[in-house]
Amino acid sequence: MKKILSALFAIVLVIAALFAAQHYLIAKENAATGTSGSSAKVLNIYNWGDYIDPSLITKFTKETGYQVNYETFDSNEAMYTKVKQGGTAYDIIVPSDYMVEKMRRENLLLPIDEKKFTALKYYDKRFLNKSFDPGNKYSIPYFWGTLGIIYNDKFVRKSEVQHWDQLWSSRFRSKILLVDSARDDFAFSLISMGKSVNDKNSATVQAAKAKLDALMPNVKAILDDEIVMYMAQEEAPVGVTWSGEAAEMIAENKHLHYVIPKEGSNIWFDNLAIPKTAKHFKAIYKFLNFMSEPKNAAQNAEYVEYATPNKAARKLLPKAITGDKQFYPDDQTIKNLYVYSDLGPKWTQIYNDLFLEFKMTNH
């Protein structure tokens, strides 16, 4: 009996020691992350809607133990306002190129710690060190894409939509769908005039607005996400949209095709970034490295259907995806693509006011 009691006592001591060790490790981690209690194993992400494979979040939690709180936004401006107000302490956000520039300038982002983020080696150098974030000090590219023309080959020939100017043809009267986006609609108008997508010359911007007004007889509707459904259901034969949206449309209707006009277009980047209010830094870097792992990045690209900037992940994707020049254009095409700059408050307001006037006075 005495031997049995001794053995039981030893087991109790071992369990107590393990409990104490676990408590010590949790306390140590909390101290490192600046958090306490149950919130220590949490990661708060603020992303665009339907912009990550949900199974990757489950996998991340299973591998690391971090619970992910996930919220979505539908515009850069909505995300910016919420982060600036600081009501919710997000750990990771996904701003587009010009918004990275704006938030960086306003000290709303924290720099990426190069010692903790070790996966930049996987990324295509063509998509690093862009003008909105030289040296990628504050952002990591998440997805990239273009602005272009989607058309239905049952009603439109490919040769009819190779240039932006062709949208103004009387052939397309009341047949074009546009995205409800001031920057994007002004962009193709400016490019069709041989001007920069970031133009701040009053006369030029007014001329671009006048050219959009001239396009209005051809415009059937100006839409948000519904443009995907309308094009897929053949409510219109032509539209202006983003490459990722085009991929969704084409998946629904094989008569649809996507064209990047020869004179150029916008190339955009959505990026992973750390807002100033972030708290859970250990979780943040685990997630950034996790999402950059080629296998995970490839899985995410297949789910989201936008182009990945992760070169190692791209090698894992089917040739049917990476060989499609509609969504992975060649270098020559990429050379003619232009990134949006932050226009600043004054010119952002001018573009938005003119776009609102365009929509209100012509409908």
XYZ file of C-alpha atoms in Angstrom:
363
model
C 0.000 0.000 0.000
C 2.845 2.357 0.908
C 4.369 1.855 -2.578
C 1.021 2.592 -4.218
C 0.589 5.834 -2.251
C 4.113 6.906 -3.168
C 3.421 6.304 -6.861
C 0.186 8.299 -6.714
C 1.968 11.153 -4.972
C 4.648 11.164 -7.678
C 1.983 11.329 -10.423
C 0.312 14.277 -8.686
C 3.665 16.093 -8.525
C 4.255 15.527 -12.255
C 0.793 16.866 -13.165
C 1.304 19.905 -10.955
C 4.678 20.559 -12.572
C 3.196 20.331 -16.069
C 0.373 22.717 -15.129
C 2.863 25.201 -13.704
C 5.023 24.993 -16.835
C 2.024 25.599 -19.078
C 0.966 28.576 -16.970
C 4.479 29.996 -17.183
C 4.616 29.656 -20.981
C 1.232 31.365 -21.442
C 2.251 34.203 -19.131
C 5.513 34.599 -21.029
C 3.704 34.771 -24.362
C 1.201 37.293 -23.020
C 4.041 39.506 -21.885
C 5.626 39.302 -25.335
C 2.420 40.181 -27.185
C 1.149 42.790 -24.798
C -2.037 40.841 -24.168
C -3.482 39.018 -21.252
C -5.996 36.332 -20.370
C -7.955 34.502 -23.061
C -7.322 37.222 -25.681
C -3.673 36.125 -25.978
C -4.494 33.406 -28.525
C -6.476 35.671 -30.827
C -5.841 37.248 -34.237
C -8.162 39.993 -35.527
C -8.308 40.236 -39.339
C -10.151 42.890 -41.380
C -10.367 41.850 -45.045
C -12.451 42.284 -48.187
C -15.497 40.029 -48.473
C -14.927 36.467 -49.709
C -11.210 37.148 -50.065
C -9.674 34.121 -48.358
C -10.254 30.379 -48.461
C -12.070 29.729 -45.139
C -10.386 26.343 -44.821
C -7.034 28.127 -44.505
C -8.254 29.955 -41.410
C -9.304 26.623 -39.937
C -5.918 25.146 -40.818
C -4.097 28.130 -39.272
C -6.035 27.757 -36.020
C -5.402 24.008 -35.936
C -1.673 24.448 -36.504
C -1.079 27.377 -34.162
C -3.926 27.456 -31.645
C -4.758 31.068 -32.520
C -8.467 31.805 -32.864
C -9.179 34.161 -35.771
C -11.763 36.914 -35.497
C -12.613 37.816 -39.070
C -14.478 40.916 -40.278
C -14.985 42.200 -43.813
C -15.275 45.569 -45.561
C -16.441 46.554 -49.040
C -14.249 49.555 -49.779
C -10.829 50.920 -48.898
C -12.468 54.058 -47.593
C -14.721 52.158 -45.175
C -11.717 50.210 -43.866
C -9.630 53.397 -43.556
C -12.304 55.206 -41.559
C -12.743 52.348 -39.106
C -9.015 51.871 -38.565
C -8.448 55.607 -38.128
C -11.237 55.848 -35.540
C -9.497 53.063 -33.629
C -12.641 51.559 -32.148
C -11.534 48.005 -32.998
C -7.947 46.852 -32.634
C -7.413 44.921 -35.853
C -4.143 43.031 -36.207
C -4.089 42.605 -39.995
C -5.825 44.654 -42.690
C -5.812 44.389 -46.513
C -5.570 47.860 -48.100
C -5.099 48.436 -51.822
C -2.042 50.176 -53.241
C -3.078 53.838 -53.020
C -4.544 53.258 -49.550
C -1.236 51.801 -48.321
C 0.401 55.026 -49.482
C -2.220 57.148 -47.719
C -2.168 55.191 -44.440
C 1.615 55.010 -44.413
C 1.834 58.774 -44.783
C -0.673 59.274 -41.969
C 1.243 56.915 -39.616
C -1.641 54.438 -39.464
C 0.545 51.428 -40.339
C 3.367 49.686 -38.502
C 6.515 48.610 -40.365
C 6.971 44.947 -41.244
C 9.644 43.355 -39.042
C 11.987 41.657 -41.528
C 13.362 39.365 -38.821
C 9.891 37.975 -38.089
C 8.508 37.883 -41.619
C 10.767 35.386 -43.342
C 8.737 34.534 -46.472
C 9.415 37.482 -48.778
C 11.778 35.158 -50.684
C 8.739 33.431 -52.207
C 7.450 36.590 -53.935
C 7.896 37.667 -57.547
C 10.268 40.654 -57.609
C 8.151 42.240 -60.355
C 5.477 42.846 -57.711
C 7.703 44.142 -54.917
C 9.121 47.582 -54.203
C 6.248 49.446 -55.846
C 5.804 53.207 -55.710
C 3.097 53.061 -53.040
C 5.473 51.276 -50.608
C 9.174 51.386 -51.587
C 11.041 48.436 -50.131
C 7.786 46.849 -48.925
C 8.419 48.339 -45.508
C 4.720 48.418 -44.613
C 2.961 45.919 -46.868
C 3.140 42.472 -48.428
C 1.332 41.889 -51.743
C -1.672 39.603 -51.305
C -3.309 39.558 -54.737
C -2.959 41.620 -57.882
C -5.042 42.180 -60.962
C -6.047 44.527 -63.739
C -8.918 46.620 -65.066
C -10.229 45.515 -68.462
C -13.134 44.828 -70.784
C -15.339 41.750 -70.500
C -17.316 40.742 -73.582
C -19.664 37.987 -74.737
C -18.586 36.321 -77.999
C -22.201 35.557 -78.888
C -22.762 39.274 -79.476
C -19.344 40.940 -79.801
C -16.241 40.113 -81.851
C -12.847 40.184 -80.120
C -11.601 42.784 -82.614
C -14.309 45.188 -81.417
C -12.926 45.520 -77.874
C -9.150 45.727 -78.188
C -8.991 49.459 -77.334
C -10.730 51.628 -74.746
C -11.890 54.053 -77.438
C -13.984 51.300 -79.017
C -16.392 51.520 -76.069
C -17.629 54.813 -77.516
C -18.819 53.143 -80.725
C -22.528 53.616 -81.494
C -22.514 49.846 -81.952
C -22.659 49.552 -78.141
C -25.561 51.914 -77.455
C -27.177 50.949 -74.096
C -25.068 47.776 -73.971
C -22.181 48.517 -71.573
C -22.014 47.841 -67.823
C -19.546 49.905 -65.773
C -18.166 49.319 -62.293
C -19.308 51.909 -59.750
C -15.818 53.280 -59.120
C -14.632 56.827 -59.735
C -10.944 55.921 -60.059
C -11.563 53.034 -62.452
C -14.000 54.794 -64.765
C -11.854 57.914 -64.869
C -8.817 55.689 -65.447
C -9.970 54.234 -68.756
C -11.268 57.620 -69.873
C -7.866 59.197 -69.099
C -5.929 56.354 -70.739
C -8.063 56.653 -73.879
C -6.873 60.277 -74.011
C -3.239 59.255 -73.562
C -3.155 60.662 -70.011
C -2.017 59.316 -66.633
C -4.449 57.458 -64.371
C -3.171 59.782 -61.607
C -3.647 63.052 -63.495
C -4.148 66.181 -61.376
C -4.493 68.725 -64.164
C -7.906 70.441 -63.948
C -8.398 70.756 -67.683
C -7.428 67.119 -68.272
C -9.676 65.761 -65.533
C -12.583 67.865 -66.771
C -11.945 66.559 -70.306
C -11.981 62.991 -68.981
C -15.329 63.739 -67.302
C -16.690 65.160 -70.580
C -15.557 62.021 -72.361
C -17.354 59.865 -69.784
C -20.474 61.980 -70.380
C -20.160 61.183 -74.085
C -20.035 57.482 -73.220
C -23.265 57.581 -71.227
C -25.610 56.753 -74.176
C -23.764 53.431 -74.389
C -24.003 52.731 -70.641
C -26.719 50.311 -69.640
C -25.943 50.458 -65.906
C -23.275 51.313 -63.333
C -23.031 48.469 -60.833
C -21.223 47.092 -57.812
C -20.761 43.345 -57.386
C -24.003 42.626 -59.314
C -22.046 43.136 -62.514
C -20.803 39.539 -62.139
C -24.327 38.121 -62.184
C -25.572 40.418 -64.956
C -22.721 39.579 -67.311
C -22.970 35.865 -66.529
C -26.706 35.953 -67.237
C -26.132 37.856 -70.509
C -28.000 40.987 -69.438
C -25.362 42.943 -71.381
C -22.764 42.009 -74.005
C -19.934 44.288 -72.764
C -18.643 45.492 -69.409
C -15.713 47.180 -67.717
C -14.534 45.242 -64.689
C -11.622 43.866 -62.681
C -9.798 40.674 -63.618
C -10.937 38.739 -60.555
C -14.570 39.624 -61.188
C -14.057 38.648 -64.820
C -12.744 35.241 -63.743
C -15.958 34.664 -61.766
C -18.061 35.664 -64.756
C -16.149 33.400 -67.127
C -16.544 30.507 -64.703
C -20.309 31.016 -64.997
C -20.491 31.635 -68.742
C -17.913 30.283 -71.220
C -18.967 32.819 -73.874
C -17.349 35.582 -71.808
C -13.765 36.750 -72.356
C -11.539 39.362 -70.711
C -9.321 41.843 -72.552
C -6.676 44.271 -71.301
C -6.741 47.054 -73.924
C -3.499 47.408 -75.838
C -2.833 51.025 -74.827
C -2.692 49.995 -71.167
C -4.740 49.891 -68.014
C -4.552 49.894 -64.244
C -2.667 47.233 -62.314
C -3.767 47.058 -58.700
C -2.436 45.358 -55.602
C -4.237 44.370 -52.420
C -1.794 44.009 -49.560
C -1.407 42.534 -46.109
C -0.526 45.256 -43.612
C -0.371 45.816 -39.847
C -2.436 48.749 -38.536
C -1.099 50.942 -35.774
C -3.693 49.568 -33.327
C -2.476 45.938 -33.662
C -1.763 44.006 -30.455
C -1.139 40.330 -31.185
C 2.245 40.454 -32.868
C 3.245 36.842 -32.417
C -0.013 35.749 -34.073
C 0.407 38.368 -36.802
C 3.768 37.065 -37.965
C 2.673 33.455 -37.715
C -0.236 34.320 -40.024
C 1.826 36.371 -42.504
C 4.348 33.540 -42.847
C 1.574 30.921 -42.971
C -0.287 32.679 -45.801
C 2.968 33.147 -47.707
C 3.842 29.448 -47.643
C 3.636 28.444 -51.346
C 1.176 25.612 -50.757
C -1.191 27.837 -48.782
C -0.849 30.809 -51.138
C -1.591 28.566 -54.134
C -4.672 27.125 -52.433
C -5.876 30.651 -51.652
C -5.330 31.817 -55.253
C -7.374 28.913 -56.601
C -10.207 29.762 -54.217
C -10.219 33.559 -54.670
C -9.462 33.400 -58.424
C -7.224 36.472 -58.426
C -3.577 36.384 -59.486
C -1.029 35.601 -56.792
C 2.189 37.648 -56.499
C 3.800 34.622 -54.809
C 6.156 33.182 -57.433
C 6.675 29.886 -55.603
C 2.908 29.447 -55.218
C 2.362 30.178 -58.885
C 4.521 27.170 -59.773
C 2.092 24.958 -57.851
C -0.990 26.190 -59.711
C -2.402 24.356 -62.757
C -1.105 25.518 -66.149
C -4.702 26.179 -67.116
C -4.641 29.056 -64.601
C -1.137 30.492 -64.872
C -1.034 30.088 -68.664
C -4.192 32.151 -69.122
C -2.977 35.565 -70.289
C -6.305 37.107 -69.455
C -5.342 36.890 -65.778
C -1.573 36.313 -65.866
C -0.583 38.735 -68.668
C 2.902 38.647 -70.183
C 5.671 41.093 -69.313
C 5.000 43.268 -72.342
C 1.398 43.802 -71.256
C 2.421 44.421 -67.644
C 4.764 47.193 -68.791
C 1.697 49.112 -69.977
C -0.114 48.833 -66.663
C -0.168 51.695 -64.159
C -0.622 51.741 -60.383
C -2.960 54.255 -58.767
C -1.320 56.824 -56.509
C -3.039 58.413 -53.560
C -4.475 61.611 -55.045
C -4.667 63.375 -51.690
C -7.854 64.773 -50.103
C -8.388 67.622 -52.583
C -8.127 65.599 -55.772
C -9.875 62.549 -54.343
C -12.835 64.838 -53.630
C -12.682 66.342 -57.133
C -12.690 62.899 -58.790
C -15.541 61.704 -56.549
C -17.624 64.854 -57.097
C -17.215 64.681 -60.867
C -18.069 60.993 -60.895
C -21.211 61.624 -58.834
C -22.159 64.408 -61.218
C -21.589 62.037 -64.158
C -23.925 59.466 -62.619
C -26.621 61.932 -61.492
C -26.851 64.151 -64.535
C -27.004 61.372 -67.053
C -29.593 59.056 -65.504
